[in-house]
Coordinates of N, CA and C in Angstrom, one line a residue:
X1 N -25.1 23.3 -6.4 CA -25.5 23.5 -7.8 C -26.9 22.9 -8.0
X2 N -27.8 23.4 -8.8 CA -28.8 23.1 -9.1 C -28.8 22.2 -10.1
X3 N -30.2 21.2 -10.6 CA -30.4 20.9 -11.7 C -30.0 21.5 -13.2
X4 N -30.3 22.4 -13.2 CA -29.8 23.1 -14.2 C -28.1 23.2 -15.1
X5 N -27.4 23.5 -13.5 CA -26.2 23.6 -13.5 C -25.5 21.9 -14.3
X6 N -26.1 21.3 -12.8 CA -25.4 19.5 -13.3 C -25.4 19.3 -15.0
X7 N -26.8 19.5 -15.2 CA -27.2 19.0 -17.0 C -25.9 19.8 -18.3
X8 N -25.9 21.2 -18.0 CA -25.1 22.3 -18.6 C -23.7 21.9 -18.6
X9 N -23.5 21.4 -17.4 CA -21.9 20.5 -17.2 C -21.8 19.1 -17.8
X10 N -22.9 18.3 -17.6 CA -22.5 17.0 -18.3 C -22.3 17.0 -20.1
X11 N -24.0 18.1 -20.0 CA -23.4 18.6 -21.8 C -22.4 19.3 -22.4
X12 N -21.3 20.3 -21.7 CA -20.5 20.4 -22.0 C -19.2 19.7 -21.8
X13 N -19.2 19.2 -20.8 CA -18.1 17.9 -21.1 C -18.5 16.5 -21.9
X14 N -19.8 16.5 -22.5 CA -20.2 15.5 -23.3 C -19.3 16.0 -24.7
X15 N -20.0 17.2 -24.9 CA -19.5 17.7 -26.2 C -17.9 17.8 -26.3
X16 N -17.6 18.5 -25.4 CA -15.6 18.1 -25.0 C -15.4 16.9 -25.6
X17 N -16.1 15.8 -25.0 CA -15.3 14.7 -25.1 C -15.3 14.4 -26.7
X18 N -16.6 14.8 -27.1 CA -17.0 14.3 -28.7 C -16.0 14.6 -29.3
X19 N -16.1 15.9 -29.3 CA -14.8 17.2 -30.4 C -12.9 15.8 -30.2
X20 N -12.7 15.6 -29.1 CA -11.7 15.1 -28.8 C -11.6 13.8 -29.5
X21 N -12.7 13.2 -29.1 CA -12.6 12.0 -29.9 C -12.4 12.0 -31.4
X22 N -13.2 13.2 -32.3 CA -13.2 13.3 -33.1 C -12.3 13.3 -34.2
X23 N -10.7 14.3 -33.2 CA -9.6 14.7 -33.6 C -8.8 13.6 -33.6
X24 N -9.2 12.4 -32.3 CA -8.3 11.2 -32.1 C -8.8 10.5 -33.4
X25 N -9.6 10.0 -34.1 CA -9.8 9.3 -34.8 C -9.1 9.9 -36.1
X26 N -9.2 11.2 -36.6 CA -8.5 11.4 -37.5 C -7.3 11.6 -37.2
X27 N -6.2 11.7 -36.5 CA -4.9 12.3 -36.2 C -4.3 10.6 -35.5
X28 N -5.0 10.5 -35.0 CA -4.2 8.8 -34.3 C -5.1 7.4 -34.8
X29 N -6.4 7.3 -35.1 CA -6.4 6.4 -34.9 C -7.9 5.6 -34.2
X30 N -8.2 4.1 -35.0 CA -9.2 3.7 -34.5 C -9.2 3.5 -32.9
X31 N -7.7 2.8 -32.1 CA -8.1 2.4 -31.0 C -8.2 3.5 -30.2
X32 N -7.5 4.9 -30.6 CA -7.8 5.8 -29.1 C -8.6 6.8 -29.5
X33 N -9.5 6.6 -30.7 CA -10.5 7.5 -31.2 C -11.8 6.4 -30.0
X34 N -11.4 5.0 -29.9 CA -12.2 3.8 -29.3 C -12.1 4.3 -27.7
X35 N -11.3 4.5 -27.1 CA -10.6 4.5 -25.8 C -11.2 6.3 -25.9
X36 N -11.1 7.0 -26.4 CA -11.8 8.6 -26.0 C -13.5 8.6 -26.2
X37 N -14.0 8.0 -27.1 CA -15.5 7.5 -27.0 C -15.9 6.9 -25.4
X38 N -15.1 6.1 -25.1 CA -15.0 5.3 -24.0 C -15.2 6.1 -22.5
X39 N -13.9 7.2 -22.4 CA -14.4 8.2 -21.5 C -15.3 9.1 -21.7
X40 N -15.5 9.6 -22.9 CA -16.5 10.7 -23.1 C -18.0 10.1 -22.8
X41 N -18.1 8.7 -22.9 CA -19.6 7.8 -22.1 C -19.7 7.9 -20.7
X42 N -18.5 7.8 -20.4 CA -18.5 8.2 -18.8 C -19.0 9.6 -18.4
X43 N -18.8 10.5 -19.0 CA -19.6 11.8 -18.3 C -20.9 11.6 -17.9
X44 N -22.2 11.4 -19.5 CA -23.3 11.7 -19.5 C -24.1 10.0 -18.5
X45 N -23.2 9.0 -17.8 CA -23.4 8.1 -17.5 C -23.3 8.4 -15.8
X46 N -21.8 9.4 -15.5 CA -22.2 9.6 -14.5 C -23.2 10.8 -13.9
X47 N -23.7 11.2 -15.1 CA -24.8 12.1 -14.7 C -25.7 11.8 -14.8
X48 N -26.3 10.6 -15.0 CA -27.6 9.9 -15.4 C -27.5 9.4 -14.1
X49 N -26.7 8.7 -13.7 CA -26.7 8.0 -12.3 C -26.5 8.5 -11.0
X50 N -26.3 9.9 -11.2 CA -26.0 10.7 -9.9 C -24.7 10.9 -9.1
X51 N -24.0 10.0 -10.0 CA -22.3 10.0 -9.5 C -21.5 10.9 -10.2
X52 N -21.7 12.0 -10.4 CA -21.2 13.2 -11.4 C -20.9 14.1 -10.0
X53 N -22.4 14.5 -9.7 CA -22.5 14.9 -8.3 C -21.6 14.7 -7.2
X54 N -21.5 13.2 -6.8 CA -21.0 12.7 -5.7 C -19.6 12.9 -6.0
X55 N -18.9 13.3 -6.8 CA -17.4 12.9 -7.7 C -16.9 14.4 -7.3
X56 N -18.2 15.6 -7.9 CA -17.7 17.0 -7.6 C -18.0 17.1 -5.5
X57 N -18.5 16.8 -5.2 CA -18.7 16.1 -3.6 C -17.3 16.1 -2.9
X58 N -17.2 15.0 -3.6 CA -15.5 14.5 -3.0 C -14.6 15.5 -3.2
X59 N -14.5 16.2 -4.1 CA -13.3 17.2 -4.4 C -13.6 18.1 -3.9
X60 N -15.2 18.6 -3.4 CA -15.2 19.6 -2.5 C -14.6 19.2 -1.1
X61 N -14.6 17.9 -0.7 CA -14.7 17.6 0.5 C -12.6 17.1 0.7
X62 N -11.8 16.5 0.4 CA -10.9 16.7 0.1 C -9.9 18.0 -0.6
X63 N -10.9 18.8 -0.9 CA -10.3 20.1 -1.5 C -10.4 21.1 -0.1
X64 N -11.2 20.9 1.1 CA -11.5 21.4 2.4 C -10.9 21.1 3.6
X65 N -10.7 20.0 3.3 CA -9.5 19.0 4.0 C -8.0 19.9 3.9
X66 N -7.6 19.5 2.9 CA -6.4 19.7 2.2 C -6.0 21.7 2.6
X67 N -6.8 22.0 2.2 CA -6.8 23.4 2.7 C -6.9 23.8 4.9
X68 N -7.7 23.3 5.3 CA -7.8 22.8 6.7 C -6.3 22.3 7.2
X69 N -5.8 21.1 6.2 CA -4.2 20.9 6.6 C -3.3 22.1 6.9
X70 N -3.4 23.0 5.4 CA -2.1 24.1 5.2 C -2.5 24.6 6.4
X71 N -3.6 25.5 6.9 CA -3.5 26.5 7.5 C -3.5 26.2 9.0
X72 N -3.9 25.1 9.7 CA -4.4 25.3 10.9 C -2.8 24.1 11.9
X73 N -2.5 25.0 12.6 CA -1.2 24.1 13.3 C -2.1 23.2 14.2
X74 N -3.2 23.2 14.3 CA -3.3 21.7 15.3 C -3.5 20.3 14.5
X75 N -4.0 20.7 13.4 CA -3.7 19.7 12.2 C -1.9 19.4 12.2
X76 N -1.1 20.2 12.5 CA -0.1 19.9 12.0 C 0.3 18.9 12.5
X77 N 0.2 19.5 14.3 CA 0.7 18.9 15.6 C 0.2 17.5 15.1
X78 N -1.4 17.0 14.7 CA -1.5 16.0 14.5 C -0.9 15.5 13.7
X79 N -0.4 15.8 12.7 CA 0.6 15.2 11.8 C 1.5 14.7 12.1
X80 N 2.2 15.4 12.9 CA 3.7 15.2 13.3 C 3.6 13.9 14.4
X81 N 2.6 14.2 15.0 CA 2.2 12.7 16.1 C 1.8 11.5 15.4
X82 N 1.2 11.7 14.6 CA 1.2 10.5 13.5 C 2.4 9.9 12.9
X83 N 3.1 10.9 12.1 CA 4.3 10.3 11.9 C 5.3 9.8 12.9
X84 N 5.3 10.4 14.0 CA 6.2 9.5 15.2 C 6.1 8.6 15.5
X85 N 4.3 8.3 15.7 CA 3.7 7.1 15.8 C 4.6 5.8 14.8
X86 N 4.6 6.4 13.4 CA 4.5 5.6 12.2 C 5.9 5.4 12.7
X87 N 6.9 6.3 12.5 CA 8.5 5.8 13.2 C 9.0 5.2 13.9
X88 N 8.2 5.5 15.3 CA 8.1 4.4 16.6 C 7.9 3.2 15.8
X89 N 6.5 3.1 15.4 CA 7.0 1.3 14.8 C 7.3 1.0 13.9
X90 N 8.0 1.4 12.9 CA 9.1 1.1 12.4 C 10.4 0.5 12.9
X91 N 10.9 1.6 13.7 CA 11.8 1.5 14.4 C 11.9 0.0 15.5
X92 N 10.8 -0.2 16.3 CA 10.8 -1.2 16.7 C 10.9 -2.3 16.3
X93 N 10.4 -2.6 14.7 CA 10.1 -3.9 13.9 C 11.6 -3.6 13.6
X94 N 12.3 -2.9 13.4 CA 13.8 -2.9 13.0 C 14.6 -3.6 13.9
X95 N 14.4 -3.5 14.9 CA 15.2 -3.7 16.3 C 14.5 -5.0 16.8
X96 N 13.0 -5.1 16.3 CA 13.1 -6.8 16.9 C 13.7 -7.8 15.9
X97 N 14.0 -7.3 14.8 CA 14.9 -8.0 14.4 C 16.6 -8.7 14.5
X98 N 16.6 -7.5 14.6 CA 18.3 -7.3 15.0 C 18.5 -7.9 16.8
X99 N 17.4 -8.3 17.4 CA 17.8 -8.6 18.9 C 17.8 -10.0 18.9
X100 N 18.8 -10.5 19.2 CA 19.1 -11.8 19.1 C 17.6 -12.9 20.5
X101 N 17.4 -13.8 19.4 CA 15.6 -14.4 20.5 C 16.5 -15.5 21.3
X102 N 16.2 -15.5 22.9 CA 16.9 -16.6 23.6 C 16.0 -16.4 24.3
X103 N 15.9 -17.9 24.1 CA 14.9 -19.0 25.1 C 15.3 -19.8 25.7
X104 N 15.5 -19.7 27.2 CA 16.3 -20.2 27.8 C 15.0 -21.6 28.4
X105 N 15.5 -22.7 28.5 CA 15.0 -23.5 28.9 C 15.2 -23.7 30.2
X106 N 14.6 -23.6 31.3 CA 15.5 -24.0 32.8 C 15.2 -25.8 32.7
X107 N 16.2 -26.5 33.1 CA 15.8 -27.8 33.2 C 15.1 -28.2 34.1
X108 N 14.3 -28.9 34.0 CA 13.5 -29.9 35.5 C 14.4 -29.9 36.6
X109 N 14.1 -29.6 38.2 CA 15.4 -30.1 39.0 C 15.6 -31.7 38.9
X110 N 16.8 -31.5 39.8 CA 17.3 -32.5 39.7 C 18.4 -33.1 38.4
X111 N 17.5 -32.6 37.2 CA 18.7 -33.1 35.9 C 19.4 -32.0 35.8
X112 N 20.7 -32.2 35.1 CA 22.0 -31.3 34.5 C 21.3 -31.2 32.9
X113 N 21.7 -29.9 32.8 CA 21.7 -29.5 31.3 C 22.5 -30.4 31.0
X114 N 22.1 -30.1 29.4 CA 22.5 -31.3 28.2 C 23.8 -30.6 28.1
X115 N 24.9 -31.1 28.1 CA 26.3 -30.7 27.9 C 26.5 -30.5 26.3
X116 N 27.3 -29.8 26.1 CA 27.3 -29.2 24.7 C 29.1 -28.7 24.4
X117 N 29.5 -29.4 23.5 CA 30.4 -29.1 23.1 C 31.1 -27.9 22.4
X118 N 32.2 -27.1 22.9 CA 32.1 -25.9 22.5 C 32.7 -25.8 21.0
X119 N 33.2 -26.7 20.2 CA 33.7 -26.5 19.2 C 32.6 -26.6 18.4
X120 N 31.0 -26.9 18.4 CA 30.0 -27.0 17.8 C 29.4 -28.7 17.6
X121 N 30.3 -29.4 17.5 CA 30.3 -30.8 16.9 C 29.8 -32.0 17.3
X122 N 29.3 -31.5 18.8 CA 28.2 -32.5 19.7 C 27.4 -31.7 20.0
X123 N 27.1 -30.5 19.4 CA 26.1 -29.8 19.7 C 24.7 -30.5 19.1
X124 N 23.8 -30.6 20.1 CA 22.0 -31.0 19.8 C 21.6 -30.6 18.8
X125 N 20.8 -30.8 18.0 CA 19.9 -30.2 17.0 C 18.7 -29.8 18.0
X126 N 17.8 -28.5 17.3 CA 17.0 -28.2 17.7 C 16.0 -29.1 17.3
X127 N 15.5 -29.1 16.4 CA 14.5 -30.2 15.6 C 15.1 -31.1 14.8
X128 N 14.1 -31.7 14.0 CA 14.6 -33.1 12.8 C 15.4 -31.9 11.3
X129 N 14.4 -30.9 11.5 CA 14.2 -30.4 10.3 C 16.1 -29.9 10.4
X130 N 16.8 -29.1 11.7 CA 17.4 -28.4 11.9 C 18.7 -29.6 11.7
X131 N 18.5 -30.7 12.3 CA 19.5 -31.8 12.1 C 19.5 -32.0 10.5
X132 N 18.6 -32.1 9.9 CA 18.6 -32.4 8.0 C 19.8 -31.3 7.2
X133 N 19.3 -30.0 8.0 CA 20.2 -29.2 7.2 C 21.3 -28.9 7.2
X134 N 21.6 -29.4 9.4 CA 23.1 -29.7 9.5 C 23.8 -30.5 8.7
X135 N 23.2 -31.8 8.3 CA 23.8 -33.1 7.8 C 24.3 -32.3 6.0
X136 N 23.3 -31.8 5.2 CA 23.6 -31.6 4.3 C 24.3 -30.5 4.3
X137 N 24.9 -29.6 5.1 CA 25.7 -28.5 5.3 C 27.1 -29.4 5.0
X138 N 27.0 -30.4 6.2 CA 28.8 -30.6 6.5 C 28.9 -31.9 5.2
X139 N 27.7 -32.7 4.6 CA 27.7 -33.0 3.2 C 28.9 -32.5 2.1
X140 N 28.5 -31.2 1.9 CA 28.8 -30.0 1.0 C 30.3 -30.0 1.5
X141 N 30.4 -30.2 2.6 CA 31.7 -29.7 3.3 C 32.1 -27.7 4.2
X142 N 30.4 -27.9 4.4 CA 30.2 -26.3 5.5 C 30.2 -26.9 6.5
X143 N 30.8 -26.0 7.3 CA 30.4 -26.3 8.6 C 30.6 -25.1 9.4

């Protein structure tokens, strides 16, 4: 579009917005007669600044895109391998959850593992913190 064009557009959605505003103030009201003045400054601002342009830009360029998607199957294929991708890890963050973590400690030779009670009740704590919670568990009377 040319000079000509841009100016013809900002002034007619300048004037849009006025007429609009106009009707908002009489039919609704000071704040969205306030709030339509508000956008209607945005047109002739982004046309003063050159971002009017760059805005019809984008929509050309995502409007080329978007059409490039519908029609062409190697776009699609890429699609489809994206989303597998995106599945795949999903799926994995699902399942490292659900897999139980063991960390097996081998002992130094020579010593015996720490013997461990199988009813739970000389079982080690892992940490201080893990001992604190046991204590206030069987507190409560959990165990």
């Amino acid at each position: 579009m040319d000079e000509a064009a841009w100016t013809a557009l900002a002034i007619t959605l300048t004037v849009v917005g006025g007429l609009v505003t106009v009707w908002a103030w009489r039919s609704r009201g000071a704040v969205t007669a306030l709030r339509a003045a508000a956008l209607t400054l945005l047109v002739p601002a982004a046309y003063l600044t050159g971002t009017l342009e760059m805005f019809t830009r984008i929509v050309d360029a995502v409007g080329d895109w978007a059409f490039g998607l519908v029609l062409s199957p190697v776009v699609w294929i890429g699609a489809a391998l994206a989303g597998t991708s995106v599945l795949l890890m999903v799926a994995a963050g699902l399942l490292s959850r659900r897999a139980p973590r063991r960390r097996e400690v081998a002992p130094p030779s020579g010593e015996a593992p720490p013997q461990v009670d199988r009813a739970g009740q000389g079982k080690p704590a892992i940490d201080d913190d893990l001992a604190d919670i046991e204590a206030l568990l069987r507190k409560r009377g959990i165990s």
